[in-house]
Every structure is written in C-alpha cells, then in structure tokens.
GROMACS .gro file of C-alpha atoms in nm:
model
  220
    1MET     CA    1   3.799  19.502 -10.059
    2THR     CA    2   4.146  19.429  -9.928
    3ASN     CA    3   4.047  19.074  -9.842
    4LYS     CA    4   3.899  19.026 -10.190
    5LEU     CA    5   4.218  19.156 -10.352
    6SER     CA    6   4.426  18.927 -10.133
    7ILE     CA    7   4.214  18.627 -10.230
    8ILE     CA    8   4.238  18.717 -10.601
    9ALA     CA    9   4.613  18.758 -10.569
   10LEU     CA   10   4.643  18.423 -10.389
   11VAL     CA   11   4.438  18.248 -10.659
   12ALA     CA   12   4.658  18.402 -10.928
   13ILE     CA   13   4.974  18.289 -10.750
   14VAL     CA   14   4.838  17.935 -10.713
   15ALA     CA   15   4.736  17.929 -11.080
   16VAL     CA   16   5.076  18.050 -11.194
   17GLY     CA   17   5.245  17.802 -10.963
   18ALA     CA   18   5.035  17.520 -11.104
   19GLY     CA   19   5.118  17.630 -11.454
   20LEU     CA   20   5.487  17.631 -11.374
   21VAL     CA   21   5.467  17.285 -11.225
   22GLY     CA   22   5.286  17.157 -11.533
   23TYR     CA   23   5.545  17.319 -11.760
   24ALA     CA   24   5.832  17.170 -11.564
   25SER     CA   25   5.677  16.825 -11.589
   26SER     CA   26   5.623  16.845 -11.963
   27THR     CA   27   5.976  16.965 -12.038
   28SER     CA   28   6.132  16.696 -11.818
   29GLU     CA   29   5.954  16.432 -12.028
   30VAL     CA   30   6.093  16.547 -12.360
   31VAL     CA   31   6.354  16.272 -12.331
   32SER     CA   32   6.088  16.004 -12.291
   33PRO     CA   33   6.006  15.959 -12.662
   34ALA     CA   34   6.376  15.898 -12.734
   35THR     CA   35   6.379  15.633 -12.463
   36SER     CA   36   6.060  15.467 -12.584
   37PHE     CA   37   6.196  15.444 -12.940
   38ALA     CA   38   6.530  15.298 -12.828
   39SER     CA   39   6.622  14.987 -13.021
   40SER     CA   40   6.667  14.649 -12.859
   41ALA     CA   41   7.010  14.484 -12.862
   42LEU     CA   42   7.174  14.479 -13.204
   43VAL     CA   43   7.304  14.124 -13.153
   44SER     CA   44   7.119  13.871 -12.938
   45GLY     CA   45   7.104  13.495 -12.930
   46GLN     CA   46   6.895  13.197 -12.827
   47MET     CA   47   6.977  12.830 -12.810
   48THR     CA   48   6.774  12.509 -12.815
   49LEU     CA   49   6.889  12.157 -12.728
   50GLU     CA   50   6.691  11.839 -12.799
   51LEU     CA   51   6.813  11.506 -12.661
   52ARG     CA   52   6.678  11.186 -12.817
   53ASP     CA   53   6.755  10.821 -12.758
   54ASN     CA   54   6.866  10.584 -13.034
   55GLU     CA   55   6.501  10.523 -13.126
   56GLY     CA   56   6.426  10.893 -13.170
   57ASN     CA   57   6.229  10.942 -12.849
   58LEU     CA   58   6.262  11.289 -12.695
   59LYS     CA   59   6.435  11.262 -12.356
   60ALA     CA   60   6.515  11.625 -12.271
   61TYR     CA   61   6.463  11.975 -12.409
   62ARG     CA   62   6.621  12.309 -12.325
   63GLN     CA   63   6.552  12.652 -12.471
   64THR     CA   64   6.727  12.960 -12.341
   65ASP     CA   65   6.875  13.298 -12.425
   66ASN     CA   66   7.253  13.305 -12.420
   67VAL     CA   67   7.533  13.547 -12.336
   68ILE     CA   68   7.705  13.721 -12.628
   69THR     CA   69   8.062  13.769 -12.508
   70ALA     CA   70   8.261  14.092 -12.520
   71ASN     CA   71   8.493  13.922 -12.767
   72GLY     CA   72   8.197  13.844 -12.992
   73GLU     CA   73   8.065  14.200 -12.974
   74ASN     CA   74   8.410  14.344 -13.046
   75CYS     CA   75   8.465  14.114 -13.342
   76VAL     CA   76   8.131  14.216 -13.494
   77ALA     CA   77   8.223  14.585 -13.466
   78LYS     CA   78   8.573  14.533 -13.608
   79ALA     CA   79   8.450  14.319 -13.896
   80LEU     CA   80   8.200  14.589 -13.992
   81PHE     CA   81   8.413  14.899 -13.960
   82THR     CA   82   8.781  14.798 -13.955
   83PRO     CA   83   8.824  14.473 -14.148
   84SER     CA   84   9.204  14.479 -14.107
   85LYS     CA   85   9.156  14.420 -13.733
   86TYR     CA   86   8.942  14.117 -13.801
   87ALA     CA   87   9.240  13.885 -13.813
   88THR     CA   88   9.447  13.645 -13.606
   89GLY     CA   89   9.505  13.773 -13.254
   90VAL     CA   90   9.514  13.686 -12.887
   91ALA     CA   91   9.294  13.787 -12.598
   92SER     CA   92   9.551  14.028 -12.453
   93SER     CA   93   9.630  14.212 -12.777
   94GLY     CA   94   9.341  14.454 -12.750
   95THR     CA   95   9.358  14.531 -13.122
   96THR     CA   96   9.242  14.214 -13.295
   97CYS     CA   97   8.971  13.957 -13.249
   98VAL     CA   98   9.060  13.650 -13.047
   99GLY     CA   99   9.144  13.348 -13.257
  100ALA     CA  100   9.218  13.265 -13.616
  101ILE     CA  101   8.938  13.459 -13.780
  102THR     CA  102   8.979  13.285 -14.114
  103VAL     CA  103   8.664  13.085 -14.044
  104PRO     CA  104   8.326  13.199 -13.910
  105PHE     CA  105   8.186  13.154 -13.560
  106SER     CA  106   8.023  12.825 -13.653
  107PHE     CA  107   8.180  12.578 -13.410
  108ILE     CA  108   7.964  12.446 -13.124
  109ALA     CA  109   8.132  12.313 -12.811
  110LEU     CA  110   7.968  12.121 -12.526
  111GLY     CA  111   8.074  12.088 -12.165
  112ASN     CA  112   7.957  12.026 -11.810
  113GLY     CA  113   8.042  12.357 -11.642
  114THR     CA  114   7.772  12.495 -11.413
  115THR     CA  115   7.888  12.848 -11.326
  116GLN     CA  116   7.665  13.115 -11.481
  117ALA     CA  117   7.797  13.243 -11.815
  118GLN     CA  118   7.947  13.593 -11.819
  119ASN     CA  119   8.007  13.855 -12.088
  120THR     CA  120   8.381  13.828 -12.018
  121ASP     CA  121   8.401  13.453 -12.091
  122ASN     CA  122   8.654  13.338 -12.350
  123ASN     CA  123   8.656  12.961 -12.295
  124MET     CA  124   8.437  12.675 -12.183
  125GLN     CA  125   8.449  12.586 -11.814
  126THR     CA  126   8.485  12.210 -11.873
  127GLN     CA  127   8.481  12.124 -12.242
  128HIS     CA  128   8.383  11.772 -12.350
  129THR     CA  129   8.625  11.565 -12.557
  130ILE     CA  130   8.414  11.248 -12.540
  131THR     CA  131   8.380  11.081 -12.880
  132GLY     CA  132   8.078  11.228 -13.053
  133LEU     CA  133   8.048  11.523 -12.814
  134GLU     CA  134   8.368  11.706 -12.909
  135ILE     CA  135   8.355  12.054 -13.065
  136ARG     CA  136   8.203  12.040 -13.413
  137SER     CA  137   8.133  12.280 -13.698
  138GLY     CA  138   7.762  12.343 -13.746
  139THR     CA  139   7.551  12.407 -14.053
  140VAL     CA  140   7.495  12.782 -14.101
  141THR     CA  141   7.177  12.922 -14.257
  142PHE     CA  142   7.063  13.281 -14.306
  143THR     CA  143   6.726  13.455 -14.306
  144ASN     CA  144   6.735  13.814 -14.432
  145SER     CA  145   6.557  14.098 -14.256
  146THR     CA  146   6.251  14.233 -14.440
  147GLY     CA  147   6.268  14.575 -14.275
  148LEU     CA  148   6.254  14.842 -14.545
  149GLY     CA  149   6.173  15.107 -14.283
  150THR     CA  150   5.875  14.928 -14.133
  151PRO     CA  151   5.841  14.692 -13.836
  152SER     CA  152   6.014  14.369 -13.934
  153THR     CA  153   6.190  14.062 -13.818
  154ALA     CA  154   6.560  14.071 -13.751
  155SER     CA  155   6.823  13.922 -13.976
  156ILE     CA  156   6.868  13.569 -13.842
  157VAL     CA  157   7.170  13.340 -13.849
  158SER     CA  158   7.120  12.978 -13.744
  159ILE     CA  159   7.406  12.741 -13.652
  160ALA     CA  160   7.301  12.379 -13.597
  161ASN     CA  161   7.464  12.045 -13.534
  162THR     CA  162   7.353  11.707 -13.399
  163PHE     CA  163   7.598  11.533 -13.166
  164THR     CA  164   7.578  11.155 -13.117
  165SER     CA  165   7.759  11.025 -12.811
  166ALA     CA  166   7.976  10.717 -12.845
  167GLY     CA  167   8.123  10.740 -12.497
  168THR     CA  168   8.018  10.670 -12.141
  169THR     CA  169   7.720  10.836 -11.976
  170THR     CA  170   7.790  11.203 -11.903
  171THR     CA  171   7.612  11.532 -11.847
  172VAL     CA  172   7.594  11.837 -12.070
  173SER     CA  173   7.525  12.166 -11.894
  174GLU     CA  174   7.703  12.430 -12.103
  175ALA     CA  175   7.753  12.518 -12.468
  176GLY     CA  176   7.973  12.769 -12.647
  177LEU     CA  177   7.996  12.912 -12.997
  178PHE     CA  178   8.352  12.946 -13.135
  179ASN     CA  179   8.539  13.031 -13.453
  180GLY     CA  180   8.763  12.725 -13.441
  181THR     CA  181   8.833  12.399 -13.264
  182SER     CA  182   9.121  12.505 -13.037
  183ALA     CA  183   9.005  12.671 -12.715
  184SER     CA  184   9.352  12.814 -12.655
  185THR     CA  185   9.369  13.007 -12.983
  186ASN     CA  186   9.011  13.061 -13.096
  187GLY     CA  187   8.755  13.309 -12.972
  188MET     CA  188   8.420  13.250 -12.806
  189PHE     CA  189   8.123  13.437 -12.953
  190ALA     CA  190   7.850  13.314 -12.717
  191HIS     CA  191   7.821  13.100 -12.404
  192LYS     CA  192   7.545  12.955 -12.187
  193THR     CA  193   7.502  12.717 -11.893
  194PHE     CA  194   7.173  12.538 -11.829
  195THR     CA  195   7.011  12.261 -11.625
  196PRO     CA  196   7.223  11.946 -11.684
  197ILE     CA  197   7.117  11.693 -11.949
  198THR     CA  198   7.222  11.331 -11.900
  199VAL     CA  199   7.354  11.187 -12.225
  200ASN     CA  200   7.399  10.812 -12.269
  201SER     CA  201   7.598  10.634 -12.538
  202GLY     CA  202   7.390  10.630 -12.857
  203ASP     CA  203   7.187  10.937 -12.761
  204SER     CA  204   7.175  11.227 -13.007
  205LEU     CA  205   7.181  11.591 -12.895
  206ALA     CA  206   7.059  11.845 -13.153
  207VAL     CA  207   7.190  12.194 -13.077
  208THR     CA  208   7.062  12.499 -13.265
  209TRP     CA  209   7.209  12.842 -13.203
  210THR     CA  210   7.007  13.137 -13.336
  211ILE     CA  211   7.173  13.478 -13.360
  212ASN     CA  212   6.946  13.777 -13.423
  213ILE     CA  213   7.101  14.086 -13.581
  214GLY     CA  214   6.878  14.389 -13.542
  215ASN     CA  215   6.531  14.399 -13.388
  216SER     CA  216   6.164  14.416 -13.477
  217THR     CA  217   6.134  14.795 -13.476
  218SER     CA  218   6.277  15.026 -13.742
  219LEU     CA  219   6.351  15.391 -13.664
  220ASN     CA  220   6.383  15.496 -14.031
   0.00000   0.00000   0.00000
C-alpha cells in the first residue's frame, strides 16, 4: 500500500511539474504576437541604375537597397512633428535638419567612392563634377498608399534622372540623395555604393530612387 501511495504521489508531482512547465512556456510567449505583428521600417529605399550607350543598348544594370541616413530619418521626424525645426541648419546644430530645407530631397549625386555606405554619412565619398554627371535635380512622382486598414502597398516616392556623360571615361560606384547641390551645406537623405559601372562619353545613366513610406501590413 505504501509503495502504491508513493507511486501515486510521484505521478501527481510529475503531472503538476509538467503542468507548471507548460504554463511557464505559454506565458513566456505572450510577447510573441506583438513581435510577429511588428511593422517593417517606416522609411526604406531602393535604387536602380541603367547604363546605355549612345545607340540605346543596355551596357550595365544595378538594383540595390540603400542606406537611409540618420540625417534623413531625423528630418522626416522633424518635418512631421516639429515643422519649425525643418529649416536651414548645420550638421553640428543638433536641432535642425542639415542643409537649406527650402527644397525637397530630390537631388541625385554620383561618385566613385567604394567604402560601404553608413547610416552616419552626410556627404559623398568622391563626388563627380564631370560634365553631365554632376549633381542634378530629379523628377519626383508619388504613388499613394491604398491601406484603409487592410494589407496594402506603401506610399511610394520616386526620384529619377538620366545623366549623359560629356567627359572622359570614368567609373560610377556610389550615389546619394540630397536636398540641394552644395555638399557642404545640404543634407544627405540616402546613400549607396555598388559594383563600379564604367561610363564613357555619350553614355546615358538612368538613376531611379524609390522611397517607400510605410509597409505592406496594417495594424489598424
């Protein structure tokens, strides 16, 4: 009888222990749904480059995600919630966006820097000033989000420009998105380095920057 009672007691202890383990596991996973519903980055960007010769033949193609800089992220936040801070400033001020924010981030710069782009970048590594490849304002187009509380596409901003080189043969291996033409006074929104593209005189380089605001999942 004693042995039977001991066995019954042991089974009960094991059962309770198993129940406690199961309970602990379920409570520790309460956070998981919040993690699984987490939104993707509010602002993200991609860039494509198409190089063609003077007869329109495709010579090179690049497509890549880019780095949205800290300056770009800060300017977005300030423009949304404190418009008075979205004004002329310098990188060291800490209170305003870098550059003369009287124009949008629609200027595309090219260069031949090869060091990987960083979130802390403010300028190009080696910016091109070759005729036809100098920093230029792009054409900006918008595509509105169709969210309405259901899975949707993001709001999309596209900045595009086609550069035609009139200089000597050179390479292009980096691109930046700015809010003006002076690197010393204007802020960088996005930056990316990529496998070098050789550009000859007469070649055209079509650059399209796509900025996504939001993501494809709504939490409403």
